[in-house]
Amino acid sequence: MYKSFYSLSKTPFSKELDVKDAYVSASLSEAEARFEYLKQTRGIGLLIGEPGAGKTFCLRRFSSTLHQAQYKVIYFPLSTGSVMDFYQGLAYGLGEEPKFKKTALFRQIQQGVERLYSERRITPVFILDEMHMAKDAFLKDLCLLYNFQMDSVNPFILLIAGLPHLKERLGLNQNRPLAQRIVTRFQMNALEKKEVPQYVNHHMKLAGSHMPIFEDSALEAIALRSQGWPRIINTLATHSLLVGCQQQKPMIDEEVVRLAAEEVGL
Ligand SMILES: Nc1ncnc2c1ncn2[C@@H]1O[C@H](COP(=O)(O)OP(=O)(O)OP(=O)(O)O)[C@@H](O)[C@H]1O
Ligand SMILES: [Mg+2]
C-alpha cells in the first residue's frame, strides 16, 4: 500500500533486484576488480563478508558478466543438501550422469572439467556460496578435486564465498593446502557513510520515485543504525516506508526511521 501512497511503480529494496541495477559501491567495484583478475588467472578465489554485505548479489553479478560461449557457471549454496548431493550436482552441472561412489564421481568431475576446458574451450566456473558451513573434510576434498595435472594447470574458476569466520577456518593447519591455493581473496565491506544516502536514493529511483522521500536526517539515521550493511538498509528503509505511510507522512523523517528500527528490532 505504501507504493501508491509514495507513487512508486515498483517495490524498492527488493531481493530480486536485477544485477544490472546494482548500486556500485566502493566495495562492490573492488570485489569486481578481483573477479576480473580471477578471470585472467583462473583458479581459486575467496569472497568473505558479514551477513547481508552483498556477497551473493556480487556473485550473481559476476556470473552475469560471463559469456555463455566461454564459461559454464555452476552455482551451489552449501545450505542445500549433503556433500554427496553437492558432488553429484557438480557432475550434473557438467552434463554428466553422476556416479555413485565418491572416487568415481571425483574422476568424473575432473574429466568433465578437463573436457570442457580443453575440447570446448569453456571454463567451468564453480561458485560455492555459504561455505562457512562446510566441514573440514569437505574443504580438504576441494583441494583434491581441484587438482589438475599434478597441480600444474587451472582449467577452472572456483569461487568460495562465506561469512568472515571462513577465513579463520582456512587458516587452520588442516585447511592450509586449500588456503595456499587461493589466487585472490577479498572481504566485502559495509557501505561507507556517504554511500548510504546514495544507495537508498538509487533504490528509490529504480522504484520510480521522482522526488526525494527520505529527508537527509532520515538517511543519516539509516546510515547510523545499519552501519552500512545493505540488507539492514533494505529492511530499515522498507519499514520506514511502511511506518511513514501508516502515519500519512509525505516525507520520511528521523522519527519514522526510529519507529521502523524499533519495529525490526534494531
Ligand atoms: N551493490 C548493491 N546494490 C544493490 N543492492 C545490493 C547491493 N549489495 C547488496 N544488495 C542487496 O542487499 C541484500 C543482501 O545482499 P546479499 O544477499 O548478497 O548478502 P550476503 O552477503 O550474501 O548475505 P548472507 O551472508 O546472509 O548470505 C540483497 O537484497 C541485495 O540485493
Ligand atoms: Mg548470501
Tab-separated table of C-alpha atoms and ligand atoms in Angstrom:
chain	number	residue	atom	x	y	z
A	1	MET	CA	0.000	0.000	0.000
A	2	TYR	CA	2.919	2.356	0.587
A	3	LYS	CA	3.707	2.040	-3.109
A	4	SER	CA	0.658	4.017	-4.122
A	5	PHE	CA	0.996	6.410	-1.186
A	6	TYR	CA	4.521	7.323	-2.321
A	7	SER	CA	3.674	6.995	-6.041
A	8	LEU	CA	6.155	4.212	-6.684
A	9	SER	CA	5.847	1.966	-9.705
A	10	LYS	CA	7.886	-0.899	-8.201
A	11	THR	CA	8.701	-2.230	-4.752
A	12	PRO	CA	12.004	-0.689	-3.715
A	13	PHE	CA	14.777	-2.603	-1.874
A	14	SER	CA	13.608	-5.911	-3.296
A	15	LYS	CA	15.703	-9.078	-3.055
A	16	GLU	CA	15.037	-9.679	-6.720
A	17	LEU	CA	16.927	-6.615	-7.828
A	18	ASP	CA	18.380	-7.070	-11.295
A	19	VAL	CA	22.162	-7.218	-11.099
A	20	LYS	CA	22.333	-4.546	-13.800
A	21	ASP	CA	20.636	-2.205	-11.332
A	22	ALA	CA	23.303	-2.552	-8.650
A	23	TYR	CA	24.457	0.403	-6.666
A	24	VAL	CA	28.164	0.279	-7.460
A	25	SER	CA	29.765	0.869	-4.083
A	26	ALA	CA	33.492	1.115	-3.476
A	27	SER	CA	33.445	-2.379	-2.021
A	28	LEU	CA	31.499	-3.853	-4.942
A	29	SER	CA	33.817	-2.380	-7.533
A	30	GLU	CA	36.854	-3.615	-5.648
A	31	ALA	CA	35.361	-7.118	-5.480
A	32	GLU	CA	34.694	-6.921	-9.198
A	33	ALA	CA	38.278	-5.933	-9.920
A	34	ARG	CA	39.389	-9.080	-8.062
A	35	PHE	CA	36.973	-11.171	-10.073
A	36	GLU	CA	38.347	-9.718	-13.294
A	37	TYR	CA	41.795	-10.769	-12.171
A	38	LEU	CA	40.495	-14.254	-11.407
A	39	LYS	CA	39.082	-14.461	-14.910
A	40	GLN	CA	42.632	-13.995	-16.217
A	41	THR	CA	44.433	-16.335	-13.835
A	42	ARG	CA	41.625	-18.824	-13.173
A	43	GLY	CA	41.990	-20.973	-10.038
A	44	ILE	CA	40.500	-20.324	-6.625
A	45	GLY	CA	39.064	-17.039	-5.304
A	46	LEU	CA	37.675	-16.275	-1.865
A	47	LEU	CA	34.947	-13.768	-1.070
A	48	ILE	CA	34.004	-13.174	2.521
A	49	GLY	CA	31.796	-10.705	4.314
A	50	GLU	CA	29.322	-10.181	7.113
A	51	PRO	CA	25.709	-11.344	6.652
A	52	GLY	CA	23.889	-9.084	4.233
A	53	ALA	CA	27.082	-7.476	2.933
A	54	GLY	CA	26.118	-8.291	-0.647
A	55	LYS	CA	28.224	-11.398	-1.343
A	56	THR	CA	25.545	-13.407	-3.122
A	57	PHE	CA	24.445	-10.346	-5.041
A	58	CYS	CA	28.036	-9.762	-6.098
A	59	LEU	CA	28.383	-13.405	-7.180
A	60	ARG	CA	25.178	-13.123	-9.187
A	61	ARG	CA	26.560	-10.042	-10.848
A	62	PHE	CA	29.845	-11.764	-11.601
A	63	SER	CA	28.119	-14.729	-13.222
A	64	SER	CA	26.040	-12.398	-15.350
A	65	THR	CA	29.246	-10.973	-16.852
A	66	LEU	CA	30.450	-14.372	-18.022
A	67	HIS	CA	29.805	-15.081	-21.650
A	68	GLN	CA	27.930	-18.369	-22.114
A	69	ALA	CA	30.116	-19.397	-25.023
A	70	GLN	CA	33.242	-19.148	-22.858
A	71	TYR	CA	32.110	-20.011	-19.332
A	72	LYS	CA	29.862	-22.568	-17.707
A	73	VAL	CA	28.626	-21.353	-14.346
A	74	ILE	CA	27.696	-23.879	-11.680
A	75	TYR	CA	26.356	-22.221	-8.526
A	76	PHE	CA	25.893	-24.015	-5.212
A	77	PRO	CA	24.752	-22.605	-1.923
A	78	LEU	CA	26.039	-25.049	0.668
A	79	SER	CA	22.914	-24.790	2.783
A	80	THR	CA	21.086	-27.179	0.493
A	81	GLY	CA	21.742	-30.909	0.565
A	82	SER	CA	24.581	-33.144	1.655
A	83	VAL	CA	28.168	-33.135	0.443
A	84	MET	CA	27.442	-36.113	-1.844
A	85	ASP	CA	24.497	-34.173	-3.301
A	86	PHE	CA	26.970	-31.428	-3.984
A	87	TYR	CA	29.429	-33.641	-5.887
A	88	GLN	CA	26.591	-35.193	-7.818
A	89	GLY	CA	25.284	-31.722	-8.590
A	90	LEU	CA	28.721	-30.770	-9.919
A	91	ALA	CA	28.706	-33.774	-12.224
A	92	TYR	CA	25.185	-32.911	-13.391
A	93	GLY	CA	26.186	-29.318	-13.895
A	94	LEU	CA	28.986	-30.526	-16.159
A	95	GLY	CA	26.470	-32.522	-18.156
A	96	GLU	CA	27.428	-35.947	-16.769
A	97	GLU	CA	25.283	-38.716	-15.275
A	98	PRO	CA	26.685	-38.794	-11.704
A	99	LYS	CA	28.427	-41.945	-10.480
A	100	PHE	CA	27.561	-43.290	-7.052
A	101	LYS	CA	30.973	-43.809	-5.470
A	102	LYS	CA	32.897	-40.772	-4.385
A	103	THR	CA	36.186	-41.715	-6.086
A	104	ALA	CA	34.410	-42.417	-9.371
A	105	LEU	CA	32.448	-39.202	-9.001
A	106	PHE	CA	35.636	-37.201	-8.430
A	107	ARG	CA	37.240	-38.675	-11.529
A	108	GLN	CA	34.105	-37.925	-13.473
A	109	ILE	CA	34.020	-34.303	-12.332
A	110	GLN	CA	37.689	-33.823	-13.149
A	111	GLN	CA	37.300	-35.373	-16.562
A	112	GLY	CA	34.213	-33.249	-17.163
A	113	VAL	CA	36.163	-30.091	-16.288
A	114	GLU	CA	39.107	-31.045	-18.498
A	115	ARG	CA	36.855	-31.930	-21.401
A	116	LEU	CA	35.018	-28.639	-21.208
A	117	TYR	CA	38.207	-26.681	-20.942
A	118	SER	CA	40.445	-28.374	-23.491
A	119	GLU	CA	37.944	-29.676	-26.032
A	120	ARG	CA	35.317	-26.953	-25.976
A	121	ARG	CA	37.401	-24.037	-24.692
A	122	ILE	CA	34.839	-23.385	-21.984
A	123	THR	CA	35.995	-22.532	-18.480
A	124	PRO	CA	33.806	-24.078	-15.804
A	125	VAL	CA	33.080	-21.584	-13.023
A	126	PHE	CA	32.097	-23.152	-9.725
A	127	ILE	CA	30.546	-20.755	-7.269
A	128	LEU	CA	30.232	-22.179	-3.791
A	129	ASP	CA	28.253	-19.905	-1.536
A	130	GLU	CA	27.755	-20.124	2.240
A	131	MET	CA	30.977	-22.074	2.582
A	132	HIS	CA	31.398	-21.186	6.246
A	133	MET	CA	29.061	-24.150	6.725
A	134	ALA	CA	31.499	-26.558	5.089
A	135	LYS	CA	33.125	-29.263	7.194
A	136	ASP	CA	36.937	-29.533	7.207
A	137	ALA	CA	36.684	-32.839	5.327
A	138	PHE	CA	34.877	-31.042	2.549
A	139	LEU	CA	37.449	-28.269	2.352
A	140	LYS	CA	40.110	-30.960	2.114
A	141	ASP	CA	38.178	-32.682	-0.665
A	142	LEU	CA	38.063	-29.452	-2.637
A	143	CYS	CA	41.823	-29.411	-2.712
A	144	LEU	CA	41.870	-32.875	-4.244
A	145	LEU	CA	39.004	-32.205	-6.578
A	146	TYR	CA	40.552	-29.040	-7.971
A	147	ASN	CA	43.988	-30.508	-8.520
A	148	PHE	CA	44.620	-30.884	-12.224
A	149	GLN	CA	47.628	-32.440	-13.938
A	150	MET	CA	49.568	-32.624	-10.688
A	151	ASP	CA	48.516	-29.113	-9.752
A	152	SER	CA	50.147	-27.578	-12.802
A	153	VAL	CA	47.119	-26.041	-14.545
A	154	ASN	CA	43.863	-24.336	-13.574
A	155	PRO	CA	41.215	-25.299	-16.106
A	156	PHE	CA	38.506	-23.812	-13.898
A	157	ILE	CA	37.453	-20.936	-11.681
A	158	LEU	CA	36.333	-21.821	-8.183
A	159	LEU	CA	34.824	-19.036	-6.122
A	160	ILE	CA	34.326	-19.727	-2.457
A	161	ALA	CA	32.123	-17.327	-0.511
A	162	GLY	CA	31.040	-17.178	3.106
A	163	LEU	CA	30.963	-15.362	6.408
A	164	PRO	CA	34.184	-13.958	7.875
A	165	HIS	CA	34.899	-16.948	10.103
A	166	LEU	CA	35.546	-18.932	6.913
A	167	LYS	CA	38.840	-17.030	6.789
A	168	GLU	CA	39.799	-18.322	10.221
A	169	ARG	CA	38.762	-21.830	9.206
A	170	LEU	CA	41.067	-21.624	6.208
A	171	GLY	CA	43.887	-20.520	8.468
A	172	LEU	CA	43.731	-23.767	10.410
A	173	ASN	CA	46.537	-26.221	9.750
A	174	GLN	CA	44.367	-28.881	8.174
A	175	ASN	CA	42.928	-26.373	5.683
A	176	ARG	CA	46.158	-24.723	4.685
A	177	PRO	CA	46.608	-26.728	1.483
A	178	LEU	CA	43.389	-25.151	0.195
A	179	ALA	CA	44.178	-21.723	1.647
A	180	GLN	CA	47.565	-21.679	-0.087
A	181	ARG	CA	45.940	-22.251	-3.452
A	182	ILE	CA	43.714	-19.192	-3.225
A	183	VAL	CA	44.701	-16.818	-6.011
A	184	THR	CA	42.737	-13.815	-4.807
A	185	ARG	CA	40.796	-13.053	-1.656
A	186	PHE	CA	38.515	-10.198	-0.807
A	187	GLN	CA	36.447	-9.147	2.182
A	188	MET	CA	33.331	-7.126	1.357
A	189	ASN	CA	32.961	-4.052	3.489
A	190	ALA	CA	29.889	-2.179	4.569
A	191	LEU	CA	28.895	0.868	2.541
A	192	GLU	CA	30.747	3.989	3.526
A	193	LYS	CA	28.718	6.573	5.433
A	194	LYS	CA	28.448	8.831	2.413
A	195	GLU	CA	27.357	5.918	0.224
A	196	VAL	CA	24.258	5.058	2.292
A	197	PRO	CA	22.095	8.016	1.137
A	198	GLN	CA	23.193	7.353	-2.439
A	199	TYR	CA	22.266	3.671	-2.047
A	200	VAL	CA	18.805	4.495	-0.670
A	201	ASN	CA	18.108	7.128	-3.322
A	202	HIS	CA	19.349	4.782	-6.030
A	203	HIS	CA	16.789	2.152	-4.989
A	204	MET	CA	14.030	4.737	-4.700
A	205	LYS	CA	14.762	5.979	-8.200
A	206	LEU	CA	14.675	2.429	-9.549
A	207	ALA	CA	11.253	2.070	-7.925
A	208	GLY	CA	10.028	5.054	-9.896
A	209	SER	CA	10.339	7.820	-7.315
A	210	HIS	CA	10.805	11.240	-8.905
A	211	MET	CA	11.203	13.258	-5.734
A	212	PRO	CA	13.198	12.728	-2.547
A	213	ILE	CA	11.067	10.871	0.010
A	214	PHE	CA	13.709	10.362	2.677
A	215	GLU	CA	14.804	13.508	4.485
A	216	ASP	CA	18.546	13.954	4.986
A	217	SER	CA	18.202	13.351	8.714
A	218	ALA	CA	16.364	10.079	7.976
A	219	LEU	CA	19.148	8.965	5.645
A	220	GLU	CA	21.676	9.764	8.312
A	221	ALA	CA	19.705	7.743	10.850
A	222	ILE	CA	19.574	4.795	8.439
A	223	ALA	CA	23.333	5.026	7.900
A	224	LEU	CA	23.931	5.065	11.633
A	225	ARG	CA	21.602	2.224	12.560
A	226	SER	CA	22.516	-0.045	9.643
A	227	GLN	CA	26.252	0.595	9.893
A	228	GLY	CA	26.171	0.470	6.102
A	229	TRP	CA	25.147	-3.190	5.660
A	230	PRO	CA	22.938	-3.394	2.557
A	231	ARG	CA	20.420	-5.948	3.841
A	232	ILE	CA	19.834	-3.938	7.029
A	233	ILE	CA	19.458	-0.763	4.985
A	234	ASN	CA	16.877	-2.526	2.806
A	235	THR	CA	14.897	-3.719	5.821
A	236	LEU	CA	15.068	-0.416	7.613
A	237	ALA	CA	14.166	1.650	4.574
A	238	THR	CA	11.244	-0.650	3.719
A	239	HIS	CA	9.875	-0.454	7.247
A	240	SER	CA	10.340	3.291	7.242
A	241	LEU	CA	8.135	3.482	4.152
A	242	LEU	CA	5.527	1.298	5.874
A	243	VAL	CA	5.533	3.414	9.026
A	244	GLY	CA	5.580	6.656	7.031
A	245	CYS	CA	2.574	5.507	5.051
A	246	GLN	CA	0.690	4.445	8.209
A	247	GLN	CA	1.327	7.897	9.621
A	248	GLN	CA	0.434	9.560	6.312
A	249	LYS	CA	3.770	11.360	6.194
A	250	PRO	CA	4.737	12.508	2.703
A	251	MET	CA	8.399	12.614	3.770
A	252	ILE	CA	10.262	10.035	5.865
A	253	ASP	CA	11.935	11.798	8.766
A	254	GLU	CA	14.272	10.681	11.542
A	255	GLU	CA	11.365	9.832	13.857
A	256	VAL	CA	9.855	7.469	11.286
A	257	VAL	CA	13.205	5.698	10.952
A	258	ARG	CA	13.404	5.405	14.747
A	259	LEU	CA	9.974	3.773	14.887
A	260	ALA	CA	10.837	1.479	11.974
A	261	ALA	CA	14.086	0.473	13.684
A	262	GLU	CA	12.140	-0.382	16.826
A	263	GLU	CA	9.759	-2.478	14.781
A	264	VAL	CA	12.547	-4.537	13.250
A	265	GLY	CA	14.499	-4.727	16.484
A	266	LEU	CA	17.479	-2.620	15.540
B	1	LIG	N1	25.591	-3.121	-4.525
B	1	LIG	C1	24.324	-3.406	-4.278
B	1	LIG	N2	23.344	-2.778	-4.967
B	1	LIG	C2	22.057	-3.037	-4.721
B	1	LIG	N3	21.628	-3.937	-3.816
B	1	LIG	C3	22.555	-4.609	-3.116
B	1	LIG	C4	23.945	-4.382	-3.303
B	1	LIG	N4	24.624	-5.165	-2.457
B	1	LIG	C5	23.718	-5.868	-1.784
B	1	LIG	N5	22.465	-5.547	-2.169
B	1	LIG	C6	21.218	-6.097	-1.638
B	1	LIG	O1	21.425	-6.390	-0.272
B	1	LIG	C7	20.804	-7.596	0.103
B	1	LIG	C8	21.793	-8.505	0.799
B	1	LIG	O2	22.755	-8.954	-0.126
B	1	LIG	P1	23.219	-10.488	-0.211
B	1	LIG	O3	22.073	-11.406	-0.052
B	1	LIG	O4	24.035	-10.606	-1.438
B	1	LIG	O5	24.144	-10.580	1.072
B	1	LIG	P2	25.108	-11.771	1.538
B	1	LIG	O6	26.425	-11.156	1.848
B	1	LIG	O7	25.079	-12.862	0.537
B	1	LIG	O8	24.432	-12.220	2.893
B	1	LIG	P3	24.447	-13.667	3.625
B	1	LIG	O9	25.808	-13.846	4.222
B	1	LIG	O10	23.404	-13.562	4.688
B	1	LIG	O11	24.119	-14.690	2.572
B	1	LIG	C9	20.213	-8.194	-1.157
B	1	LIG	O12	18.824	-7.978	-1.167
B	1	LIG	C10	20.886	-7.448	-2.282
B	1	LIG	O13	20.015	-7.296	-3.376
B	2	MG	MG	24.432	-14.816	0.610
